[in-house]
Amino acid sequence: MTNSAAWWRTAAIYQVYPRSFADGNGDGVGDVAGIRARLGHLKTLGVDAIWFSPWYSSPMADAGYDVADYRDIDPIFGTLAEVEALIGEAHDLGLRVIVDIVPNHCSDQHAWFRAAVAAGPGSPERARFHFRPGRGENGELPPNDWQSNFGGSGWTRVPDGEYYFHMFAPEQPDLNWANPEVVDEFDDILRFWLDRGVDGFRIDVAHGLVKADGLPDLSSLTPGVGKPYEDQPGVHAIYQRWRAIADEYTAADPKRERVFVGEIVGPDPEGFARYLRPDELHSAFNFDFLFCPWEPARLRTVIDETNAAHALVGAPPTWVLSNHDVTRVATRYGRLDYTGFGFDDRRHGVPSDLELGTRRARAAALLSMALPGGVYVYQGDELGLWEVEDLDDDLRQDPIWERSGHTERGRDGCRVPLPWSDDQPPFGFSPLADAEPWLPQPAAWKDYTAEAQDGDPASMLTLYRAALAIRPAFGDAPMTWLDSPAEVLAFQRGDLISVSNLGAAPAELPAGTIVLASGPLEDGRAPADTTVWLRV
């Protein structure tokens, strides 16, 4: 457990996707009551903090990332009082709490947006969003050529003829951060949750808040300039303002530094580092590492570039293998042709060797935990769960599925509810044996429940617990690459060495005492797709 004020610099943070973690009331949907009942799992696992995906009041057009009320909890998850109790119980266990905040957009059912639609063109209410008249003879064309990340135009027309911009689904109108009312509102939202004891915020689409002046067409820009609704210079003033608020709370309670974690996609290394300057965000997700295929040269390059970019501003890197938007690591790494990931091609249905993917996922877990900085664990990765790719199409709930015209199957496969116990669904996810989870679980998960893996020395759960218990020994020691074959990633931090063999032949290990291995050794050597930790 990290106890220093700067706990976040080396923390292991576990992502809870509330709909799918644990169901406390038997309705088949995860909730706060279920989370509270399973906090012991996270304490025993050995993480330092929990990041909760959105639980706010929401119509659930995008699984809660369409927020109708930032100061209340959706009834499907419970009540604000239950959340306050959860925060206190987590703190009692030594677990810090990070909550998602969604500042780029809200729900079309948010009171502000309903008022904007009703108020009409040119109103102060519409100035909180990006409303524009259409183009064409009768305004029948969108204001510009911006596209939604979920497919189709980024503009939706309202009955009076104006359009509003949404980077994602039409039910998620983008807020206008050039409007002081928006700025002040989020100041207050941050304070609302900080006053309830949260230790930080994960910022959804942190790079997307500010839009370029004039909302220029993408087609009018010089190639390579980047999208005019991402990574605009004005975003940094927002985070400087937010950092001052967090620092104010930290100053009042120095043992509990409040932190921000940015979801930042797109900038080059220097642009990425600008978000992590001492007066802005504390850390950010490492998508380059997450997207990287299981290939030694490319991984080494990503690791070096990550460390170099963060060193520019003295920020700690983070290492991420999975999250709620990405194909699960055991499935990705089991694909024989390409093991990387891209939002533009999820490679749904490409054959995957689960045994191979699991072996690589075990090795990657130890590799990521040995690197300097913080590490994230997405719920279920500690159980070795795979992407559920055979969901019936009529059960899919991700808006990507509809927006793409049923050509992109979306993210539901990594959001299937967790298996906790028993030998048939709902696998202890719900307290009622006949409860149907909101997405169906594979029958084969009976061997992957937390109960089945508990105490099994060869299980993924046992490996994660052991690695997270040893990991603090790396501390904040710098990283030095060791001489090794090209297919081997070997480095030392303090008195610990990590060796990951991504080649086909077994790799020799340096002198030292083995403290943990992701799989059995072969005559004292690391077989293919195996990571070994040694103490020297």
XYZ file of C-alpha atoms in Angstrom:
536
model
C 0.000 0.000 0.000
C 1.310 3.410 -0.979
C 1.129 5.759 2.010
C 3.008 8.867 0.898
C 1.258 12.075 -0.053
C 2.280 11.423 -3.680
C 0.625 7.997 -3.588
C -0.462 8.312 -7.208
C 3.102 8.280 -8.576
C 3.450 4.515 -8.073
C -0.138 3.433 -7.399
C -1.908 0.342 -8.667
C -5.412 1.490 -9.601
C -8.317 -0.863 -10.288
C -11.091 0.145 -12.665
C -14.618 -0.746 -11.604
C -17.241 -0.621 -14.340
C -20.258 -0.430 -12.011
C -22.833 -2.106 -14.282
C -20.693 -5.220 -14.481
C -18.785 -5.520 -11.203
C -21.361 -6.915 -8.750
C -25.142 -6.756 -8.372
C -26.417 -6.216 -4.842
C -30.195 -6.093 -5.346
C -30.759 -8.946 -7.799
C -31.910 -6.970 -10.844
C -29.027 -8.188 -13.020
C -27.258 -4.824 -13.116
C -24.212 -4.043 -11.007
C -24.673 -1.404 -8.332
C -23.113 0.324 -5.344
C -24.441 -2.289 -2.934
C -22.657 -4.984 -4.935
C -19.427 -2.988 -4.964
C -19.562 -2.489 -1.205
C -20.024 -6.234 -0.704
C -16.947 -6.980 -2.848
C -14.500 -4.384 -1.506
C -12.678 -7.191 0.276
C -11.718 -8.649 -3.105
C -9.939 -5.425 -4.001
C -8.231 -5.153 -0.645
C -6.979 -8.731 -0.923
C -5.934 -8.174 -4.531
C -3.545 -5.498 -3.301
C -4.452 -2.371 -5.265
C -4.051 1.156 -3.903
C -7.081 2.868 -5.379
C -10.342 2.257 -7.217
C -11.477 4.193 -10.257
C -15.238 4.093 -10.770
C -16.681 4.573 -14.246
C -19.724 6.907 -14.274
C -22.569 6.199 -11.874
C -24.371 9.525 -12.316
C -28.040 9.998 -13.186
C -28.279 9.109 -16.845
C -30.648 7.811 -19.542
C -27.845 5.325 -20.308
C -27.635 6.077 -24.022
C -23.885 5.453 -23.632
C -23.703 3.414 -20.438
C -23.629 6.457 -18.158
C -21.230 8.614 -20.152
C -24.308 10.677 -21.008
C -24.756 12.476 -17.686
C -28.087 14.060 -16.780
C -27.081 15.132 -13.257
C -23.454 15.276 -12.120
C -24.439 15.585 -8.458
C -26.624 12.523 -8.109
C -26.462 8.765 -8.591
C -28.623 6.909 -11.065
C -31.248 4.781 -9.290
C -30.030 1.632 -11.063
C -26.800 1.994 -9.083
C -28.264 3.139 -5.762
C -28.253 6.429 -3.899
C -25.849 9.220 -3.100
C -25.945 8.115 0.549
C -24.759 4.647 -0.486
C -21.908 6.160 -2.482
C -20.853 8.256 0.499
C -20.855 5.084 2.607
C -18.810 3.300 -0.056
C -16.184 6.054 -0.065
C -15.880 5.804 3.709
C -15.630 1.999 3.663
C -12.976 2.085 0.952
C -10.955 4.571 2.984
C -11.278 2.354 6.048
C -9.642 -0.426 4.002
C -6.846 1.884 2.871
C -8.256 2.173 -0.661
C -8.443 5.568 -2.330
C -11.356 6.533 -4.568
C -11.211 8.086 -8.034
C -14.463 8.966 -9.797
C -15.068 9.545 -13.466
C -15.939 13.044 -14.586
C -17.353 13.705 -18.058
C -16.756 17.379 -18.917
C -16.753 17.238 -22.718
C -20.443 16.467 -23.056
C -23.568 15.810 -21.015
C -26.867 14.048 -21.735
C -29.555 15.453 -23.984
C -31.744 14.978 -20.901
C -29.592 17.302 -18.785
C -31.596 20.301 -17.584
C -29.258 22.653 -19.428
C -29.761 20.987 -22.788
C -33.524 20.692 -22.441
C -33.589 24.420 -21.661
C -31.356 25.147 -24.659
C -33.641 23.336 -27.087
C -36.669 25.126 -25.657
C -35.069 28.584 -25.606
C -34.298 28.800 -29.292
C -31.533 30.275 -31.466
C -29.328 33.000 -30.013
C -30.345 32.317 -26.411
C -27.964 32.233 -23.444
C -29.074 28.643 -22.866
C -27.836 27.601 -26.304
C -24.533 29.382 -25.727
C -23.633 26.617 -23.251
C -23.414 24.204 -26.220
C -22.302 24.337 -29.850
C -25.480 25.281 -31.702
C -25.144 26.562 -35.267
C -27.433 27.216 -38.246
C -27.182 24.730 -41.079
C -25.643 25.297 -44.479
C -27.322 25.004 -47.858
C -30.218 26.897 -49.357
C -32.588 25.918 -46.554
C -30.099 25.044 -43.841
C -30.477 21.393 -44.708
C -26.734 20.668 -44.470
C -24.746 20.394 -41.223
C -22.685 23.445 -40.180
C -19.419 21.706 -41.047
C -17.970 18.299 -41.911
C -17.130 17.147 -38.394
C -17.896 13.500 -37.746
C -18.957 11.628 -34.613
C -16.490 9.174 -33.108
C -19.403 6.739 -32.977
C -20.052 7.041 -36.718
C -21.963 9.425 -38.927
C -22.202 13.199 -38.744
C -21.247 14.985 -35.550
C -24.266 17.278 -35.984
C -27.931 16.702 -35.139
C -30.750 19.054 -36.101
C -33.398 20.281 -33.650
C -36.980 21.181 -34.692
C -36.263 24.886 -35.196
C -33.589 24.067 -37.775
C -30.364 24.652 -35.838
C -27.817 21.912 -35.301
C -25.780 20.988 -32.242
C -22.411 19.240 -32.193
C -21.781 15.907 -30.467
C -18.393 14.214 -30.614
C -20.109 10.960 -29.712
C -23.807 9.979 -29.786
C -26.576 12.515 -30.531
C -27.708 11.974 -26.944
C -24.366 13.457 -25.807
C -24.243 17.165 -26.776
C -20.802 18.750 -26.373
C -20.532 21.573 -23.866
C -19.065 24.926 -24.889
C -16.030 25.518 -22.678
C -15.666 29.062 -23.986
C -18.759 29.866 -21.897
C -17.929 31.001 -18.313
C -21.085 29.301 -17.013
C -19.692 25.920 -18.069
C -16.359 26.668 -16.402
C -18.015 27.703 -13.128
C -20.384 24.737 -13.169
C -17.565 22.220 -13.277
C -15.643 24.027 -10.571
C -18.664 23.416 -8.393
C -19.033 19.782 -9.481
C -15.407 19.089 -8.545
C -15.935 20.599 -5.123
C -19.166 18.640 -4.658
C -17.297 15.337 -4.942
C -14.147 16.467 -3.168
C -16.330 17.477 -0.223
C -17.600 13.893 -0.184
C -14.101 12.514 0.201
C -13.023 11.413 -3.250
C -9.292 11.325 -3.845
C -9.315 12.253 -7.500
C -10.960 12.263 -10.898
C -10.444 10.401 -14.115
C -11.268 12.896 -16.877
C -13.160 11.459 -19.823
C -12.039 12.774 -23.242
C -9.665 15.175 -21.494
C -8.209 16.308 -24.810
C -11.564 17.243 -26.345
C -13.122 20.053 -24.313
C -12.013 23.052 -26.381
C -12.978 23.483 -30.040
C -11.072 25.592 -32.593
C -12.370 29.119 -33.159
C -14.888 29.255 -35.982
C -15.370 25.464 -36.000
C -13.499 25.057 -39.333
C -14.157 22.190 -41.700
C -11.772 19.275 -41.357
C -11.318 19.342 -45.122
C -10.069 22.944 -44.965
C -7.139 22.135 -42.705
C -3.581 21.277 -43.647
C -3.056 17.488 -43.568
C -1.592 16.338 -40.260
C -2.774 19.365 -38.297
C -5.171 17.303 -36.199
C -8.873 17.552 -35.562
C -10.154 21.031 -34.619
C -12.114 19.523 -31.736
C -9.177 17.752 -30.089
C -6.050 18.903 -28.224
C -6.663 22.624 -28.652
C -4.318 24.973 -26.712
C -7.124 26.421 -24.586
C -7.679 23.135 -22.795
C -4.612 23.710 -20.631
C -6.107 26.736 -18.863
C -9.009 24.533 -17.751
C -6.706 22.020 -16.116
C -4.600 24.695 -14.485
C -7.785 25.966 -12.899
C -8.778 22.470 -11.805
C -5.310 21.757 -10.402
C -5.609 24.818 -8.177
C -8.852 23.403 -6.755
C -7.300 19.992 -6.098
C -4.242 21.584 -4.509
C -6.502 23.581 -2.219
C -8.008 20.350 -0.837
C -4.590 18.706 -0.602
C -3.260 21.669 1.376
C -6.084 21.207 3.867
C -5.240 17.489 4.243
C -1.649 16.921 3.020
C -1.699 13.170 3.652
C -4.359 12.755 0.951
C -3.159 14.378 -2.253
C -6.099 14.827 -4.653
C -5.281 13.921 -8.236
C -6.419 14.071 -11.842
C -5.953 11.335 -14.440
C -6.528 12.327 -18.051
C -7.900 10.250 -20.886
C -5.768 11.856 -23.592
C -5.636 10.477 -27.126
C -3.782 11.878 -30.083
C -1.023 14.352 -29.149
C 2.614 13.713 -29.983
C 4.908 12.980 -26.992
C 5.668 16.639 -26.323
C 2.002 17.588 -26.640
C 1.076 14.767 -24.296
C 3.623 15.950 -21.746
C 2.104 19.432 -21.699
C -0.980 18.024 -19.980
C 1.274 16.723 -17.195
C 3.093 19.898 -16.267
C 3.260 20.519 -12.509
C 0.298 22.891 -12.568
C -1.990 20.657 -14.677
C -2.892 16.951 -14.538
C -1.042 14.506 -12.322
C -1.072 11.589 -14.763
C -2.678 10.265 -17.941
C -3.523 6.953 -19.534
C -0.822 5.423 -21.700
C -2.727 4.459 -24.823
C 0.446 3.818 -26.809
C 1.295 0.968 -24.446
C -2.283 -0.314 -24.412
C -2.522 -0.350 -28.219
C 0.949 -1.818 -28.746
C 1.171 -5.368 -30.106
C 2.995 -8.094 -28.198
C 6.211 -7.508 -30.128
C 9.547 -6.859 -28.368
C 10.922 -4.061 -30.567
C 7.672 -2.105 -30.587
C 7.131 -2.540 -26.856
C 10.657 -1.391 -26.091
C 10.156 1.684 -28.278
C 6.875 2.540 -26.557
C 8.436 2.099 -23.119
C 11.391 4.320 -24.014
C 9.222 7.003 -25.609
C 6.805 6.932 -22.675
C 9.579 7.347 -20.121
C 11.201 10.127 -22.156
C 7.956 12.074 -22.632
C 7.103 11.951 -18.935
C 10.644 12.876 -17.939
C 10.182 16.187 -19.769
C 7.837 17.330 -16.989
C 8.811 14.990 -14.136
C 5.520 13.103 -14.292
C 5.130 9.376 -13.612
C 4.109 7.158 -16.546
C 1.117 4.843 -16.364
C 0.865 1.371 -17.849
C -2.503 0.099 -19.045
C -3.394 -3.241 -20.678
C -7.200 -2.965 -20.825
C -10.198 -0.814 -20.035
C -13.937 -0.634 -20.672
C -13.460 0.533 -24.289
C -10.858 -1.995 -25.440
C -10.853 -5.673 -26.436
C -9.684 -7.734 -23.466
C -5.985 -8.469 -23.400
C -6.258 -12.282 -23.344
C -8.184 -12.146 -26.625
C -5.949 -9.548 -28.307
C -2.739 -11.317 -27.436
C -4.072 -14.667 -28.643
C -4.429 -13.506 -32.241
C -1.757 -14.992 -34.430
C -1.463 -12.294 -37.087
C -1.609 -9.039 -35.090
C -1.948 -8.476 -31.347
C -2.370 -4.697 -31.223
C -5.570 -2.664 -30.906
C -7.136 0.304 -32.649
C -10.450 2.047 -32.105
C -10.917 2.106 -35.874
C -10.601 -1.684 -36.165
C -11.439 -3.868 -33.185
C -10.914 -6.993 -35.302
C -14.027 -8.532 -33.842
C -14.214 -12.231 -34.585
C -10.600 -12.643 -35.697
C -9.598 -16.078 -34.368
C -7.777 -16.062 -31.054
C -5.843 -18.813 -29.272
C -7.004 -18.321 -25.667
C -4.228 -20.461 -24.193
C -1.602 -18.404 -25.988
C -3.377 -15.131 -25.176
C -3.603 -16.025 -21.503
C 0.083 -16.921 -21.308
C 0.969 -13.604 -22.907
C -1.493 -11.724 -20.681
C 0.215 -13.201 -17.611
C 3.630 -12.143 -18.914
C 2.336 -8.681 -19.839
C 0.850 -8.183 -16.379
C 4.256 -8.709 -14.760
C 5.971 -6.579 -17.389
C 3.598 -3.661 -16.815
C 3.805 -3.924 -13.026
C 7.609 -3.835 -13.107
C 7.804 -0.594 -15.083
C 8.276 2.748 -13.288
C 5.151 4.744 -12.454
C 1.557 3.674 -11.943
C -0.350 0.678 -13.256
C -4.046 0.103 -14.004
C -6.008 -3.130 -13.727
C -9.339 -3.402 -15.530
C -11.883 -5.472 -13.658
C -11.764 -9.101 -14.732
C -8.216 -9.033 -16.072
C -7.119 -10.404 -12.716
C -9.354 -13.393 -13.509
C -7.994 -13.867 -17.028
C -11.362 -13.149 -18.669
C -11.572 -12.970 -22.437
C -13.610 -10.799 -24.799
C -17.129 -12.179 -25.226
C -17.487 -11.913 -28.987
C -20.473 -14.198 -29.559
C -23.156 -12.008 -27.987
C -26.437 -12.104 -29.870
C -26.806 -8.935 -31.886
C -30.201 -8.156 -30.340
C -28.531 -7.989 -26.904
C -25.925 -5.410 -27.849
C -26.302 -2.074 -26.070
C -23.251 -0.093 -27.163
C -24.361 2.894 -29.306
C -21.474 2.149 -31.666
C -23.489 -0.854 -32.888
C -26.437 1.273 -33.990
C -24.463 4.306 -35.161
C -22.277 2.156 -37.419
C -25.285 0.579 -39.132
C -24.577 -2.747 -37.420
C -21.108 -3.020 -38.927
C -19.074 -2.321 -35.738
C -20.016 -4.518 -32.800
C -18.652 -2.133 -30.209
C -17.516 -2.584 -26.630
C -20.104 -4.826 -24.984
C -17.773 -7.831 -25.135
C -15.385 -6.395 -22.523
C -18.262 -5.266 -20.278
C -19.890 -8.609 -19.535
C -20.606 -8.986 -15.776
C -17.907 -10.610 -13.653
C -18.065 -14.221 -12.449
C -17.603 -14.491 -8.688
C -18.646 -18.011 -7.659
C -20.740 -21.105 -8.457
C -20.671 -23.218 -11.611
C -23.364 -21.575 -13.706
C -24.580 -18.048 -14.521
C -24.962 -15.563 -12.924
C -21.846 -16.924 -11.168
C -22.516 -15.020 -7.967
C -22.766 -11.709 -9.817
C -26.294 -11.356 -8.422
C -27.572 -12.599 -5.060
C -30.426 -14.413 -6.819
C -29.509 -17.621 -8.626
C -32.143 -17.009 -11.301
C -31.190 -13.380 -11.986
C -30.249 -12.666 -15.584
C -27.237 -10.335 -15.905
C -27.697 -7.393 -18.257
C -25.305 -9.134 -20.635
C -25.028 -12.957 -20.637
C -21.904 -14.623 -19.263
C -20.176 -17.537 -21.051
C -20.807 -20.900 -19.423
C -17.060 -21.584 -19.631
C -16.464 -18.864 -17.046
C -17.317 -21.431 -14.358
C -13.599 -22.201 -14.169
C -12.678 -18.505 -14.047
C -14.681 -17.317 -11.052
C -12.877 -15.603 -8.212
C -13.968 -18.490 -5.979
C -12.532 -21.132 -8.334
C -9.212 -19.300 -8.613
C -8.798 -18.455 -4.943
C -6.007 -20.598 -3.517
C -5.045 -22.111 -6.882
C -1.283 -21.472 -7.199
C -1.497 -21.539 -11.011
C -4.448 -19.157 -11.380
C -4.398 -15.666 -12.824
C -5.860 -14.312 -9.589
C -3.025 -15.800 -7.543
C -0.484 -14.317 -9.958
C -2.016 -10.837 -9.691
C -2.136 -10.981 -5.916
C 1.500 -12.079 -5.732
C 2.663 -9.451 -8.233
C 0.800 -6.605 -6.547
C 2.237 -7.657 -3.183
C 5.807 -7.647 -4.514
C 5.448 -4.603 -6.780
C 6.021 -1.940 -4.057
C 9.583 -3.260 -3.731
C 10.347 -1.624 -7.098
C 9.509 1.696 -5.423
C 10.399 4.706 -7.533
C 13.760 3.300 -8.620
C 14.853 4.306 -12.137
C 14.887 1.794 -14.956
C 17.997 0.525 -16.736
C 17.873 -1.795 -19.734
C 20.112 -4.853 -19.499
C 21.965 -6.521 -22.346
C 19.706 -9.196 -23.815
C 18.684 -10.752 -27.126
C 16.406 -8.628 -29.306
C 13.322 -10.669 -28.427
C 13.879 -10.272 -24.669
C 12.945 -7.206 -22.608
C 15.218 -7.188 -19.554
C 15.672 -4.264 -17.194
C 16.659 -3.528 -13.621
C 15.045 -1.243 -11.062
C 16.768 -1.118 -7.694
C 17.626 -4.655 -6.678
C 14.892 -6.207 -8.854
C 15.210 -7.393 -12.437
C 12.352 -8.083 -14.847
C 12.892 -10.367 -17.851
C 10.161 -10.831 -20.473
C 10.810 -13.375 -23.216
C 8.797 -12.632 -26.346
C 10.825 -14.980 -28.516
C 10.201 -18.609 -29.457
C 13.242 -20.148 -27.722
C 13.756 -20.208 -23.931
C 15.795 -17.265 -22.651
C 18.671 -17.399 -20.202
C 18.085 -15.532 -16.953
C 20.624 -13.288 -15.213
C 22.033 -14.269 -11.852
C 19.651 -13.676 -8.986
C 16.935 -15.171 -6.841
C 13.628 -15.705 -8.624
C 10.811 -13.997 -6.755
C 7.966 -14.473 -9.266
C 7.363 -15.902 -12.728
C 4.302 -15.662 -14.967
C 4.635 -19.350 -15.856
C 6.777 -22.440 -15.275
C 10.452 -22.197 -16.167
C 12.239 -24.590 -18.503
C 15.563 -25.850 -17.126
C 16.030 -22.563 -15.296
C 15.229 -20.481 -18.370
C 12.230 -18.330 -19.280
C 10.103 -20.033 -21.966
C 8.348 -18.095 -24.705
C 5.842 -15.481 -23.520
C 7.011 -15.568 -19.921
C 8.098 -12.809 -17.533
C 10.349 -13.491 -14.554
C 11.227 -11.204 -11.640
C 14.556 -11.733 -9.872
C 16.250 -10.113 -6.897
C 19.989 -9.447 -7.115
